[in-house]
Amino acid sequence: MAKAKGEFAEVKALLFDVFGTVVDWRGGVARDVKTLAARINRTIDAEAFADDWRLLYMPAMEDVRAGRRPFVKLDVLHRENLEKVLMKHGIPGKNAIGGLSEDDLDWLNRCWHRLDPWPDSIEGLKRLKSKFIIAPQSNGNIALITNMAKRAGLPWDLVLGAEVVRHYKPCPAAYQLAAEALGLKPEECMMVAAHNGDLLAAKAQGLRTAFVVRPQEFGPMTNRLRHFAGRTPLADPTPYRIDLGPAPEVDVSATTFVELAAKLGA
Amino acid sequence: MAKAKGEFAEVKALLFDVFGTVVDWRGGVARDVKTLAARINRTIDAEAFADDWRLLYMPAMEDVRAGRRPFVKLDVLHRENLEKVLMKHGIPGKNAIGGLSEDDLDWLNRCWHRLDPWPDSIEGLKRLKSKFIIAPQSNGNIALITNMAKRAGLPWDLVLGAEVVRHYKPCPAAYQLAAEALGLKPEECMMVAAHNGDLLAAKAQGLRTAFVVRPQEFGPMTNRLRHFAGRTPLADPTPYRIDLGPAPEVDVSATTFVELAAKLGA
């Protein structure tokens, strides 16, 4: 932890977790849920809807990771989970009377393509890009990450991620193959994430690791406690606890991407 | 040909051929061959060396395209071909007395990562990027295209290409899977190339097509005639004729990327 700049002289590429680390998925999903709710004259707890949708992410990928299902894009997993979340929130689906149209469902499913970055993300990425190759190594598919970047102005050098390497994080292959695609040794890559689980999985494959704290990932603390105390989530929320600090094994940590750039000499 | 801007309103992404279309492979390879020749005190016809190396590109990929060989990155094919070209030009290889070192060979093989763009490429790409997703759909591997872009300042939104789709152009799958990765219909993508063969293969899969003439791809015309008239190439040079104009089936053509941007309203 808190190593000097010179200790990362061998790092050539930074690989970024995206959902929660670069962008605010909860705020973006809730915003579009509210827009749809207003249009169809329904009351929806948009933040709870976002949390429920996100909580189905891990079990959905687990089928692919465990080899029970061939690789499918996250857009497909999101769409399958959307049907479940709509049902839980009492919104009629496509085949119900007065239900959402295919266009509505497709538009809502693509809210993940329209997430906004955290306030420091773009400035920090631009600085980091001046010194390093910067690429998302996200479980989001290529189109999702590309559309998000075009809309928000995220200045990636290239888009890596699950669809390129055909493995979902935290599979070891997801990290190994990302480094290999860049023609780099694992230790020449640094994984950047707000989640210690992601970082420790990367470290186990030899990558360097940077933790950036994102305390608002699940919304304001009071909201988060309210949501998780008063509701029955669709999936076990344990993996979604906020990491308020880096695990001891993590190489460097920062509170923003701009601070990370300063720590890495960019 | 020469359609008005409005006719391409459905196009959301431009896919670029890279070698010859965006960058000057011949000049870049010859430059580094000359550097190496000076260092080892040898005389090498650097332009002929570049031509010979490039001419082995198609037959090398053909083994992969025909399924005789599993997918391998272009860096690997370039390295295999480099050994043949060195032999032809009388340069002792790695295992010969006084031969090149592994570091020399690796450095020379990576000259393809260090190619310079044509003078209009960066300005044109920046304009095109303001309106479209821009991505290389090259036979170059991810590391090659990424390193080239970082060095030269090519502002890609993302890197597609053979390694992402696991098929070399002009295989139909190379174009189909690139559009699919972007979540787009083929007609929402436009292939940009200086080579009609690439464009017609893309068009056969439903993509729009843009021709940009690159008359200097094989060097000045006089040099080119000299090289191809006076030498015995290592492979059939027929596919490497310069296309001095678009095939009639091509949708739009330009002499520079800047002119293409203007024609596409970017």
Short mmCIF file of C-alpha atoms in Angstrom, two decimals:
data_model
loop_
_atom_site.label_atom_id
_atom_site.label_comp_id
_atom_site.label_asym_id
_atom_site.label_seq_id
_atom_site.Cartn_x
_atom_site.Cartn_y
_atom_site.Cartn_z
CA MET A 1 0.00 0.00 0.00
CA ALA A 2 0.92 3.63 -0.67
CA LYS A 3 4.02 2.73 -2.70
CA ALA A 4 6.03 5.49 -4.31
CA LYS A 5 5.59 6.24 -8.03
CA GLY A 6 8.83 4.55 -9.02
CA GLU A 7 7.60 1.21 -7.80
CA PHE A 8 5.14 1.00 -10.67
CA ALA A 9 7.65 1.83 -13.40
CA GLU A 10 6.93 -1.46 -15.14
CA VAL A 11 3.18 -0.79 -15.48
CA LYS A 12 2.18 -0.03 -19.08
CA ALA A 13 -1.58 -0.54 -19.04
CA LEU A 14 -4.39 0.16 -16.61
CA LEU A 15 -7.42 -2.13 -16.76
CA PHE A 16 -10.59 -0.73 -15.26
CA ASP A 17 -13.58 -2.22 -13.66
CA VAL A 18 -16.46 -0.08 -14.95
CA PHE A 19 -19.77 -0.58 -13.09
CA GLY A 20 -19.38 1.25 -9.79
CA THR A 21 -15.72 2.13 -10.38
CA VAL A 22 -15.96 4.41 -13.45
CA VAL A 23 -19.72 4.99 -13.64
CA ASP A 24 -22.65 5.27 -11.24
CA TRP A 25 -24.81 2.34 -12.32
CA ARG A 26 -27.38 2.84 -9.56
CA GLY A 27 -28.08 6.48 -10.35
CA GLY A 28 -28.20 5.84 -14.10
CA VAL A 29 -30.53 2.87 -13.91
CA ALA A 30 -32.83 4.62 -11.42
CA ARG A 31 -32.98 7.74 -13.63
CA ASP A 32 -34.23 5.76 -16.63
CA VAL A 33 -36.62 3.67 -14.51
CA LYS A 34 -38.17 6.94 -13.27
CA THR A 35 -38.53 8.19 -16.84
CA LEU A 36 -40.31 5.01 -17.86
CA ALA A 37 -42.49 5.00 -14.71
CA ALA A 38 -43.66 8.55 -15.44
CA ARG A 39 -44.45 7.67 -19.02
CA ILE A 40 -46.55 4.64 -18.11
CA ASN A 41 -48.11 6.36 -15.07
CA ARG A 42 -46.78 3.88 -12.52
CA THR A 43 -45.08 4.33 -9.20
CA ILE A 44 -41.81 2.40 -9.03
CA ASP A 45 -39.16 2.54 -6.30
CA ALA A 46 -36.48 3.22 -8.89
CA GLU A 47 -33.46 2.81 -6.61
CA ALA A 48 -34.78 -0.49 -5.27
CA PHE A 49 -35.42 -1.54 -8.87
CA ALA A 50 -31.79 -0.72 -9.74
CA ASP A 51 -30.48 -2.63 -6.72
CA ASP A 52 -32.60 -5.66 -7.51
CA TRP A 53 -31.47 -5.68 -11.13
CA ARG A 54 -27.83 -5.37 -10.15
CA LEU A 55 -28.09 -8.10 -7.54
CA LEU A 56 -29.06 -10.63 -10.21
CA TYR A 57 -25.85 -9.90 -12.11
CA MET A 58 -23.55 -12.26 -10.20
CA PRO A 59 -25.76 -15.38 -10.22
CA ALA A 60 -26.47 -14.84 -13.94
CA MET A 61 -22.77 -14.75 -14.78
CA GLU A 62 -22.09 -17.65 -12.49
CA ASP A 63 -23.80 -20.03 -14.92
CA VAL A 64 -21.33 -18.95 -17.60
CA ARG A 65 -18.34 -19.01 -15.27
CA ALA A 66 -19.22 -22.48 -14.06
CA GLY A 67 -19.52 -23.73 -17.64
CA ARG A 68 -23.23 -24.53 -17.29
CA ARG A 69 -23.94 -22.11 -20.11
CA PRO A 70 -21.91 -20.96 -23.14
CA PHE A 71 -20.67 -17.38 -23.11
CA VAL A 72 -23.43 -14.83 -23.62
CA LYS A 73 -23.15 -11.06 -23.60
CA LEU A 74 -24.12 -9.07 -20.54
CA ASP A 75 -26.87 -7.34 -22.56
CA VAL A 76 -28.57 -10.75 -22.80
CA LEU A 77 -28.16 -11.50 -19.08
CA HIS A 78 -29.46 -8.01 -18.22
CA ARG A 79 -32.52 -8.56 -20.37
CA GLU A 80 -33.32 -11.91 -18.76
CA ASN A 81 -32.95 -10.38 -15.32
CA LEU A 82 -35.03 -7.35 -16.30
CA GLU A 83 -38.05 -9.61 -16.79
CA LYS A 84 -37.63 -10.94 -13.25
CA VAL A 85 -37.24 -7.48 -11.72
CA LEU A 86 -40.26 -6.12 -13.57
CA MET A 87 -42.32 -9.00 -12.21
CA LYS A 88 -41.12 -8.36 -8.66
CA HIS A 89 -42.03 -4.69 -8.95
CA GLY A 90 -45.45 -5.49 -10.38
CA ILE A 91 -44.83 -4.00 -13.83
CA PRO A 92 -46.62 -5.95 -16.56
CA GLY A 93 -44.15 -7.49 -18.99
CA LYS A 94 -44.27 -7.76 -22.74
CA ASN A 95 -46.90 -10.49 -22.90
CA ALA A 96 -49.24 -9.05 -20.24
CA ILE A 97 -52.30 -6.90 -20.99
CA GLY A 98 -51.19 -3.29 -20.97
CA GLY A 99 -47.62 -4.52 -20.63
CA LEU A 100 -44.44 -2.85 -21.79
CA SER A 101 -43.65 -2.92 -25.50
CA GLU A 102 -40.56 -4.55 -26.94
CA ASP A 103 -39.25 -1.04 -27.63
CA ASP A 104 -39.76 -0.08 -23.97
CA LEU A 105 -37.97 -3.19 -22.76
CA ASP A 106 -35.09 -2.70 -25.18
CA TRP A 107 -34.78 0.97 -24.23
CA LEU A 108 -34.80 0.17 -20.52
CA ASN A 109 -32.32 -2.69 -20.96
CA ARG A 110 -29.96 -0.25 -22.64
CA CYS A 111 -29.96 2.06 -19.62
CA TRP A 112 -26.70 0.26 -18.79
CA HIS A 113 -25.29 1.83 -21.99
CA ARG A 114 -26.28 5.28 -20.66
CA LEU A 115 -24.64 5.38 -17.23
CA ASP A 116 -22.93 8.57 -16.12
CA PRO A 117 -19.32 8.64 -14.90
CA TRP A 118 -18.42 9.69 -11.37
CA PRO A 119 -17.41 13.38 -11.30
CA ASP A 120 -13.65 12.67 -11.33
CA SER A 121 -13.67 9.83 -13.87
CA ILE A 122 -13.10 11.71 -17.13
CA GLU A 123 -10.46 14.12 -15.85
CA GLY A 124 -8.64 11.26 -14.15
CA LEU A 125 -8.81 8.98 -17.19
CA LYS A 126 -7.47 11.72 -19.46
CA ARG A 127 -4.47 12.18 -17.17
CA LEU A 128 -3.89 8.45 -16.83
CA LYS A 129 -4.18 8.04 -20.63
CA SER A 130 -1.23 10.40 -21.12
CA LYS A 131 1.06 7.83 -19.47
CA PHE A 132 -0.67 4.46 -19.76
CA ILE A 133 -2.80 2.41 -22.10
CA ILE A 134 -6.26 2.64 -20.50
CA ALA A 135 -8.88 0.00 -21.19
CA PRO A 136 -12.03 -1.21 -19.48
CA GLN A 137 -11.76 -4.84 -18.39
CA SER A 138 -15.43 -5.01 -17.54
CA ASN A 139 -18.04 -7.72 -17.61
CA GLY A 140 -20.03 -5.35 -19.85
CA ASN A 141 -20.11 -6.31 -23.52
CA ILE A 142 -18.36 -4.35 -26.26
CA ALA A 143 -21.45 -2.46 -27.48
CA LEU A 144 -22.50 -1.53 -23.95
CA ILE A 145 -19.07 -0.19 -23.01
CA THR A 146 -18.61 1.55 -26.38
CA ASN A 147 -21.99 3.28 -26.31
CA MET A 148 -21.40 4.34 -22.71
CA ALA A 149 -18.01 5.79 -23.64
CA LYS A 150 -19.34 7.68 -26.67
CA ARG A 151 -22.21 9.19 -24.68
CA ALA A 152 -20.16 10.11 -21.63
CA GLY A 153 -16.84 10.97 -23.26
CA LEU A 154 -14.79 8.24 -21.58
CA PRO A 155 -11.47 8.35 -23.45
CA TRP A 156 -10.55 4.65 -23.60
CA ASP A 157 -7.67 3.58 -25.82
CA LEU A 158 -9.49 0.34 -26.55
CA VAL A 159 -12.27 -1.78 -25.14
CA LEU A 160 -11.29 -5.08 -23.57
CA GLY A 161 -13.58 -7.04 -21.26
CA ALA A 162 -15.59 -10.21 -20.99
CA GLU A 163 -16.69 -10.31 -24.62
CA VAL A 164 -13.13 -9.96 -25.93
CA VAL A 165 -11.63 -12.60 -23.63
CA ARG A 166 -14.81 -14.73 -23.45
CA HIS A 167 -14.57 -15.05 -19.67
CA TYR A 168 -16.32 -13.15 -16.92
CA LYS A 169 -14.39 -11.71 -14.01
CA PRO A 170 -13.32 -12.87 -11.50
CA CYS A 171 -12.28 -15.95 -13.54
CA PRO A 172 -8.47 -16.11 -13.69
CA ALA A 173 -8.64 -16.22 -17.51
CA ALA A 174 -10.39 -12.84 -17.62
CA TYR A 175 -7.25 -11.18 -16.25
CA GLN A 176 -4.66 -13.41 -17.92
CA LEU A 177 -6.14 -13.04 -21.39
CA ALA A 178 -6.54 -9.27 -21.09
CA ALA A 179 -2.81 -8.90 -20.42
CA GLU A 180 -2.04 -11.33 -23.23
CA ALA A 181 -4.22 -9.38 -25.69
CA LEU A 182 -2.10 -6.32 -24.95
CA GLY A 183 1.09 -8.32 -25.46
CA LEU A 184 2.02 -7.54 -21.85
CA LYS A 185 3.14 -9.54 -18.85
CA PRO A 186 0.60 -9.59 -16.01
CA GLU A 187 2.85 -7.38 -13.87
CA GLU A 188 2.85 -4.75 -16.63
CA CYS A 189 -0.92 -4.38 -16.12
CA MET A 190 -2.69 -2.76 -13.18
CA MET A 191 -6.32 -3.51 -12.38
CA VAL A 192 -8.25 -0.51 -11.09
CA ALA A 193 -11.46 -1.16 -9.16
CA ALA A 194 -13.63 -0.07 -6.24
CA HIS A 195 -14.05 -3.72 -5.30
CA ASN A 196 -11.43 -5.68 -3.40
CA GLY A 197 -12.74 -8.98 -4.74
CA ASP A 198 -11.92 -7.93 -8.29
CA LEU A 199 -8.50 -6.65 -7.25
CA LEU A 200 -7.53 -9.75 -5.30
CA ALA A 201 -8.56 -11.96 -8.22
CA ALA A 202 -6.38 -9.83 -10.52
CA LYS A 203 -3.49 -9.92 -8.08
CA ALA A 204 -3.67 -13.71 -7.96
CA GLN A 205 -2.87 -13.65 -11.71
CA GLY A 206 0.11 -11.35 -11.18
CA LEU A 207 -1.44 -8.00 -12.04
CA ARG A 208 -0.77 -4.86 -10.02
CA THR A 209 -3.81 -3.44 -8.25
CA ALA A 210 -5.27 -0.01 -7.50
CA PHE A 211 -8.26 0.59 -5.25
CA VAL A 212 -10.45 3.66 -5.75
CA VAL A 213 -13.13 4.10 -3.12
CA ARG A 214 -16.67 4.74 -4.40
CA PRO A 215 -18.74 5.11 -1.24
CA GLN A 216 -21.82 6.21 -3.21
CA GLU A 217 -22.01 3.07 -5.36
CA PHE A 218 -25.18 1.91 -3.61
CA GLY A 219 -26.41 5.44 -3.02
CA PRO A 220 -26.18 7.51 0.16
CA MET A 221 -25.43 5.35 3.19
CA THR A 222 -28.83 6.05 4.74
CA ASN A 223 -30.63 4.99 1.57
CA ARG A 224 -28.48 1.92 1.33
CA LEU A 225 -29.27 0.84 4.88
CA ARG A 226 -32.92 1.51 4.29
CA HIS A 227 -32.97 -0.51 1.09
CA PHE A 228 -31.09 -3.46 2.41
CA ALA A 229 -32.72 -3.49 5.83
CA GLY A 230 -36.32 -3.21 4.72
CA ARG A 231 -36.44 -5.36 1.61
CA THR A 232 -36.11 -8.91 0.51
CA PRO A 233 -33.56 -8.83 -2.27
CA LEU A 234 -33.86 -11.17 -5.25
CA ALA A 235 -30.34 -12.44 -4.59
CA ASP A 236 -27.86 -12.53 -1.74
CA PRO A 237 -26.64 -8.93 -1.30
CA THR A 238 -23.46 -9.92 0.56
CA PRO A 239 -21.09 -9.55 -2.42
CA TYR A 240 -22.41 -6.03 -2.92
CA ARG A 241 -21.25 -4.55 0.34
CA ILE A 242 -19.31 -1.34 -0.21
CA ASP A 243 -15.58 -1.64 0.26
CA LEU A 244 -14.72 1.52 2.17
CA GLY A 245 -11.01 0.88 1.97
CA PRO A 246 -8.48 -1.30 0.16
CA ALA A 247 -7.62 -4.83 1.20
CA PRO A 248 -4.11 -4.98 2.71
CA GLU A 249 -2.77 -6.80 -0.37
CA VAL A 250 -3.70 -3.97 -2.76
CA ASP A 251 -0.74 -2.02 -4.20
CA VAL A 252 -2.08 1.54 -4.26
CA SER A 253 -5.29 3.31 -3.32
CA ALA A 254 -6.92 6.66 -3.97
CA THR A 255 -10.19 8.45 -3.39
CA THR A 256 -10.53 9.63 -7.01
CA PHE A 257 -9.04 8.84 -10.44
CA VAL A 258 -7.32 12.24 -10.31
CA GLU A 259 -5.58 11.27 -7.09
CA LEU A 260 -4.67 7.93 -8.63
CA ALA A 261 -3.11 9.75 -11.60
CA ALA A 262 -1.01 11.83 -9.22
CA LYS A 263 0.09 8.72 -7.31
CA LEU A 264 1.09 6.99 -10.55
CA GLY A 265 2.97 10.03 -11.86
CA ALA A 266 0.53 10.74 -14.69
CA MET B 1 -21.03 6.29 -55.79
CA ALA B 2 -20.94 9.93 -54.69
CA LYS B 3 -24.17 9.67 -52.71
CA ALA B 4 -25.40 12.67 -50.75
CA LYS B 5 -24.82 12.82 -46.99
CA GLY B 6 -28.42 11.99 -46.16
CA GLU B 7 -28.14 8.59 -47.77
CA PHE B 8 -25.85 7.38 -45.00
CA ALA B 9 -28.09 8.55 -42.16
CA GLU B 10 -28.33 4.99 -40.82
CA VAL B 11 -24.55 4.57 -40.48
CA LYS B 12 -23.44 4.60 -36.83
CA ALA B 13 -19.95 3.09 -37.00
CA LEU B 14 -17.02 3.28 -39.37
CA LEU B 15 -14.73 0.24 -39.53
CA PHE B 16 -11.27 0.90 -40.90
CA ASP B 17 -8.76 -1.15 -42.73
CA VAL B 18 -5.44 -0.04 -41.24
CA PHE B 19 -2.35 -1.20 -43.19
CA GLY B 20 -2.20 1.03 -46.24
CA THR B 21 -5.48 2.81 -45.50
CA VAL B 22 -4.68 4.56 -42.20
CA VAL B 23 -0.92 4.07 -41.99
CA ASP B 24 2.03 3.82 -44.37
CA TRP B 25 3.29 0.31 -43.69
CA ARG B 26 5.96 0.41 -46.40
CA GLY B 27 7.59 3.62 -45.19
CA GLY B 28 7.47 2.53 -41.55
CA VAL B 29 8.92 -0.92 -42.12
CA ALA B 30 11.65 0.41 -44.43
CA ARG B 31 12.59 3.09 -41.86
CA ASP B 32 13.22 0.51 -39.15
CA VAL B 33 14.98 -1.89 -41.53
CA LYS B 34 17.38 0.95 -42.39
CA THR B 35 18.01 1.63 -38.71
CA LEU B 36 18.84 -2.01 -38.10
CA ALA B 37 20.98 -2.24 -41.25
CA ALA B 38 23.06 0.75 -40.12
CA ARG B 39 23.51 -0.72 -36.67
CA ILE B 40 24.73 -4.09 -37.98
CA ASN B 41 26.76 -2.52 -40.81
CA ARG B 42 24.86 -4.22 -43.61
CA THR B 43 23.40 -2.95 -46.83
CA ILE B 44 19.74 -3.88 -47.20
CA ASP B 45 17.27 -2.71 -49.84
CA ALA B 46 14.84 -1.61 -47.15
CA GLU B 47 11.88 -0.92 -49.43
CA ALA B 48 12.24 -4.28 -51.16
CA PHE B 49 12.50 -5.89 -47.72
CA ALA B 50 9.23 -4.21 -46.71
CA ASP B 51 7.51 -5.32 -49.92
CA ASP B 52 8.70 -8.89 -49.52
CA TRP B 53 7.55 -9.02 -45.90
CA ARG B 54 4.14 -7.62 -46.80
CA LEU B 55 3.71 -10.00 -49.71
CA LEU B 56 3.89 -12.98 -47.36
CA TYR B 57 0.96 -11.63 -45.35
CA MET B 58 -1.85 -13.04 -47.48
CA PRO B 59 -0.59 -16.62 -47.87
CA ALA B 60 0.19 -16.74 -44.12
CA MET B 61 -3.36 -15.74 -43.22
CA GLU B 62 -4.78 -18.07 -45.82
CA ASP B 63 -3.84 -21.09 -43.71
CA VAL B 64 -5.95 -19.69 -40.89
CA ARG B 65 -8.80 -18.65 -43.16
CA ALA B 66 -8.90 -22.09 -44.76
CA GLY B 67 -8.99 -23.77 -41.37
CA ARG B 68 -5.63 -25.51 -41.85
CA ARG B 69 -4.35 -23.71 -38.77
CA PRO B 70 -6.05 -22.41 -35.61
CA PHE B 71 -6.25 -18.65 -35.22
CA VAL B 72 -2.90 -17.03 -34.47
CA LYS B 73 -2.13 -13.36 -34.03
CA LEU B 74 -0.61 -11.37 -36.85
CA ASP B 75 2.46 -10.70 -34.69
CA VAL B 76 3.16 -14.44 -34.88
CA LEU B 77 2.64 -14.60 -38.64
CA HIS B 78 4.85 -11.53 -39.12
CA ARG B 79 7.60 -13.14 -37.09
CA GLU B 80 7.49 -16.38 -39.08
CA ASN B 81 7.61 -14.40 -42.32
CA LEU B 82 10.42 -12.20 -41.02
CA GLU B 83 12.69 -15.23 -40.85
CA LYS B 84 12.00 -15.98 -44.52
CA VAL B 85 12.59 -12.39 -45.62
CA LEU B 86 15.84 -12.13 -43.66
CA MET B 87 17.04 -15.28 -45.39
CA LYS B 88 16.14 -13.93 -48.82
CA HIS B 89 18.01 -10.70 -48.10
CA GLY B 90 21.05 -12.55 -46.82
CA ILE B 91 20.81 -11.37 -43.23
CA PRO B 92 21.92 -14.05 -40.78
CA GLY B 93 19.07 -15.10 -38.51
CA LYS B 94 19.06 -15.86 -34.82
CA ASN B 95 20.83 -19.20 -35.01
CA ALA B 96 23.53 -18.17 -37.50
CA ILE B 97 27.04 -17.05 -36.56
CA GLY B 98 26.95 -13.28 -36.17
CA GLY B 99 23.21 -13.46 -36.58
CA LEU B 100 20.59 -11.12 -35.19
CA SER B 101 19.75 -11.40 -31.52
CA GLU B 102 16.32 -12.29 -30.22
CA ASP B 103 15.98 -8.66 -29.10
CA ASP B 104 16.83 -7.44 -32.63
CA LEU B 105 14.27 -9.78 -34.18
CA ASP B 106 11.61 -8.82 -31.68
CA TRP B 107 12.32 -5.11 -32.18
CA LEU B 108 12.17 -5.45 -35.95
CA ASN B 109 9.00 -7.55 -35.82
CA ARG B 110 7.38 -4.79 -33.83
CA CYS B 111 8.05 -2.22 -36.54
CA TRP B 112 4.44 -2.95 -37.54
CA HIS B 113 3.46 -1.44 -34.18
CA ARG B 114 5.36 1.74 -35.09
CA LEU B 115 3.89 2.69 -38.45
CA ASP B 116 3.12 6.33 -39.16
CA PRO B 117 -0.30 7.53 -40.30
CA TRP B 118 -0.83 9.19 -43.68
CA PRO B 119 -0.80 12.99 -43.29
CA ASP B 120 -4.61 13.34 -43.27
CA SER B 121 -5.42 10.31 -41.09
CA ILE B 122 -5.50 11.88 -37.64
CA GLU B 123 -7.37 15.06 -38.57
CA GLY B 124 -9.87 13.03 -40.57
CA LEU B 125 -10.37 10.44 -37.84
CA LYS B 126 -10.96 13.15 -35.23
CA ARG B 127 -13.68 14.67 -37.40
CA LEU B 128 -15.24 11.30 -38.17
CA LYS B 129 -15.16 10.39 -34.46
CA SER B 130 -17.36 13.40 -33.64
CA LYS B 131 -20.21 11.75 -35.55
CA PHE B 132 -19.48 8.03 -35.68
CA ILE B 133 -18.03 5.21 -33.63
CA ILE B 134 -14.61 4.69 -35.25
CA ALA B 135 -12.81 1.37 -34.92
CA PRO B 136 -10.09 -0.46 -36.80
CA GLN B 137 -11.33 -3.71 -38.31
CA SER B 138 -7.82 -4.78 -39.23
CA ASN B 139 -6.04 -8.07 -39.51
CA GLY B 140 -3.54 -6.61 -37.06
CA ASN B 141 -3.76 -7.98 -33.53
CA ILE B 142 -4.97 -5.96 -30.54
CA ALA B 143 -1.50 -5.13 -29.16
CA LEU B 144 -0.19 -4.12 -32.58
CA ILE B 145 -3.10 -1.79 -33.30
CA THR B 146 -3.13 -0.41 -29.75
CA ASN B 147 0.59 0.33 -29.66
CA MET B 148 0.38 1.93 -33.10
CA ALA B 149 -2.50 4.13 -31.96
CA LYS B 150 -0.76 5.22 -28.75
CA ARG B 151 2.45 6.11 -30.58
CA ALA B 152 0.77 7.92 -33.48
CA GLY B 153 -2.21 9.44 -31.70
CA LEU B 154 -4.89 7.59 -33.66
CA PRO B 155 -8.09 8.38 -31.73
CA TRP B 156 -9.98 5.08 -32.01
CA ASP B 157 -13.08 4.59 -29.88
CA LEU B 158 -12.23 0.91 -29.56
CA VAL B 159 -10.11 -1.72 -31.26
CA LEU B 160 -11.93 -4.42 -33.18
CA GLY B 161 -10.20 -6.64 -35.73
CA ALA B 162 -9.15 -10.19 -36.41
CA GLU B 163 -8.18 -11.00 -32.84
CA VAL B 164 -11.53 -9.85 -31.43
CA VAL B 165 -13.65 -11.70 -34.01
CA ARG B 166 -11.17 -14.57 -34.50
CA HIS B 167 -11.42 -14.38 -38.28
CA TYR B 168 -9.16 -12.71 -40.81
CA LYS B 169 -10.57 -10.48 -43.51
CA PRO B 170 -11.88 -11.01 -46.13
CA CYS B 171 -13.76 -13.89 -44.43
CA PRO B 172 -17.46 -13.02 -44.23
CA ALA B 173 -17.40 -13.63 -40.47
CA ALA B 174 -14.81 -10.88 -39.99
CA TYR B 175 -17.34 -8.27 -41.09
CA GLN B 176 -20.48 -9.89 -39.67
CA LEU B 177 -19.01 -10.36 -36.19
CA ALA B 178 -17.59 -6.83 -36.07
CA ALA B 179 -21.08 -5.37 -36.63
CA GLU B 180 -22.52 -7.82 -34.12
CA ALA B 181 -19.94 -6.84 -31.49
CA LEU B 182 -21.12 -3.25 -31.82
CA GLY B 183 -24.75 -4.36 -31.49
CA LEU B 184 -25.37 -2.94 -34.96
CA LYS B 185 -26.94 -4.19 -38.15
CA PRO B 186 -24.47 -4.60 -41.03
CA GLU B 187 -26.00 -1.61 -42.85
CA GLU B 188 -25.31 0.56 -39.80
CA CYS B 189 -21.59 -0.05 -40.33
CA MET B 190 -19.39 1.35 -43.08
CA MET B 191 -16.09 -0.27 -44.02
CA VAL B 192 -13.38 2.24 -44.99
CA ALA B 193 -10.43 0.96 -47.03
CA ALA B 194 -8.02 1.76 -49.82
CA HIS B 195 -8.60 -1.73 -51.19
CA ASN B 196 -11.62 -2.66 -53.28
CA GLY B 197 -11.29 -6.33 -52.36
CA ASP B 198 -11.84 -5.52 -48.69
CA LEU B 199 -14.77 -3.25 -49.53
CA LEU B 200 -16.52 -5.71 -51.81
CA ALA B 201 -16.17 -8.45 -49.18
CA ALA B 202 -17.72 -6.09 -46.62
CA LYS B 203 -20.49 -5.10 -49.01
CA ALA B 204 -21.35 -8.75 -49.57
CA GLN B 205 -22.16 -8.92 -45.84
CA GLY B 206 -24.39 -5.86 -46.03
CA LEU B 207 -22.00 -3.17 -44.81
CA ARG B 208 -21.77 0.25 -46.43
CA THR B 209 -18.42 0.99 -48.08
CA ALA B 210 -16.06 3.94 -48.44
CA PHE B 211 -12.98 3.97 -50.64
CA VAL B 212 -10.05 6.24 -49.82
CA VAL B 213 -7.30 6.25 -52.43
CA ARG B 214 -3.75 5.74 -51.14
CA PRO B 215 -1.59 5.90 -54.28
CA GLN B 216 1.63 5.87 -52.23
CA GLU B 217 0.93 2.57 -50.46
CA PHE B 218 3.70 0.82 -52.37
CA GLY B 219 5.83 3.95 -52.54
CA PRO B 220 6.23 6.34 -55.46
CA MET B 221 4.97 4.81 -58.70
CA THR B 222 8.45 4.69 -60.20
CA ASN B 223 9.81 2.82 -57.21
CA ARG B 224 6.92 0.46 -57.29
CA LEU B 225 7.43 -0.38 -60.93
CA ARG B 226 11.11 -0.79 -60.32
CA HIS B 227 10.55 -3.10 -57.40
CA PHE B 228 7.97 -5.28 -59.02
CA ALA B 229 9.57 -5.32 -62.44
CA GLY B 230 13.09 -6.12 -61.36
CA ARG B 231 12.62 -8.58 -58.57
CA THR B 232 11.33 -12.02 -57.87
CA PRO B 233 8.84 -11.57 -55.08
CA LEU B 234 8.45 -14.25 -52.41
CA ALA B 235 4.74 -14.41 -53.10
CA ASP B 236 2.32 -13.52 -55.88
CA PRO B 237 2.14 -9.70 -55.91
CA THR B 238 -1.17 -9.60 -57.81
CA PRO B 239 -3.37 -8.89 -54.78
CA TYR B 240 -1.15 -5.95 -53.94
CA ARG B 241 -1.83 -3.87 -56.97
CA ILE B 242 -2.79 -0.33 -56.04
CA ASP B 243 -6.46 0.49 -56.50
CA LEU B 244 -6.38 3.94 -58.00
CA GLY B 245 -10.15 4.32 -57.83
CA PRO B 246 -13.20 2.74 -56.26
CA ALA B 247 -14.97 -0.27 -57.69
CA PRO B 248 -18.35 0.74 -59.15
CA GLU B 249 -20.20 -1.02 -56.30
CA VAL B 250 -18.57 1.16 -53.61
CA ASP B 251 -20.91 3.66 -51.89
CA VAL B 252 -18.65 6.67 -51.44
CA SER B 253 -15.06 7.60 -52.21
CA ALA B 254 -12.59 10.27 -51.17
CA THR B 255 -8.95 11.17 -51.61
CA THR B 256 -8.37 11.80 -47.89
CA PHE B 257 -10.08 11.04 -44.54
CA VAL B 258 -10.82 14.77 -44.25
CA GLU B 259 -12.69 14.71 -47.54
CA LEU B 260 -14.49 11.55 -46.39
CA ALA B 261 -15.55 13.37 -43.20
CA ALA B 262 -16.97 16.20 -45.27
CA LYS B 263 -18.83 13.76 -47.52
CA LEU B 264 -20.32 12.01 -44.50
CA GLY B 265 -21.32 15.26 -42.81
CA ALA B 266 -18.85 14.93 -39.94
#
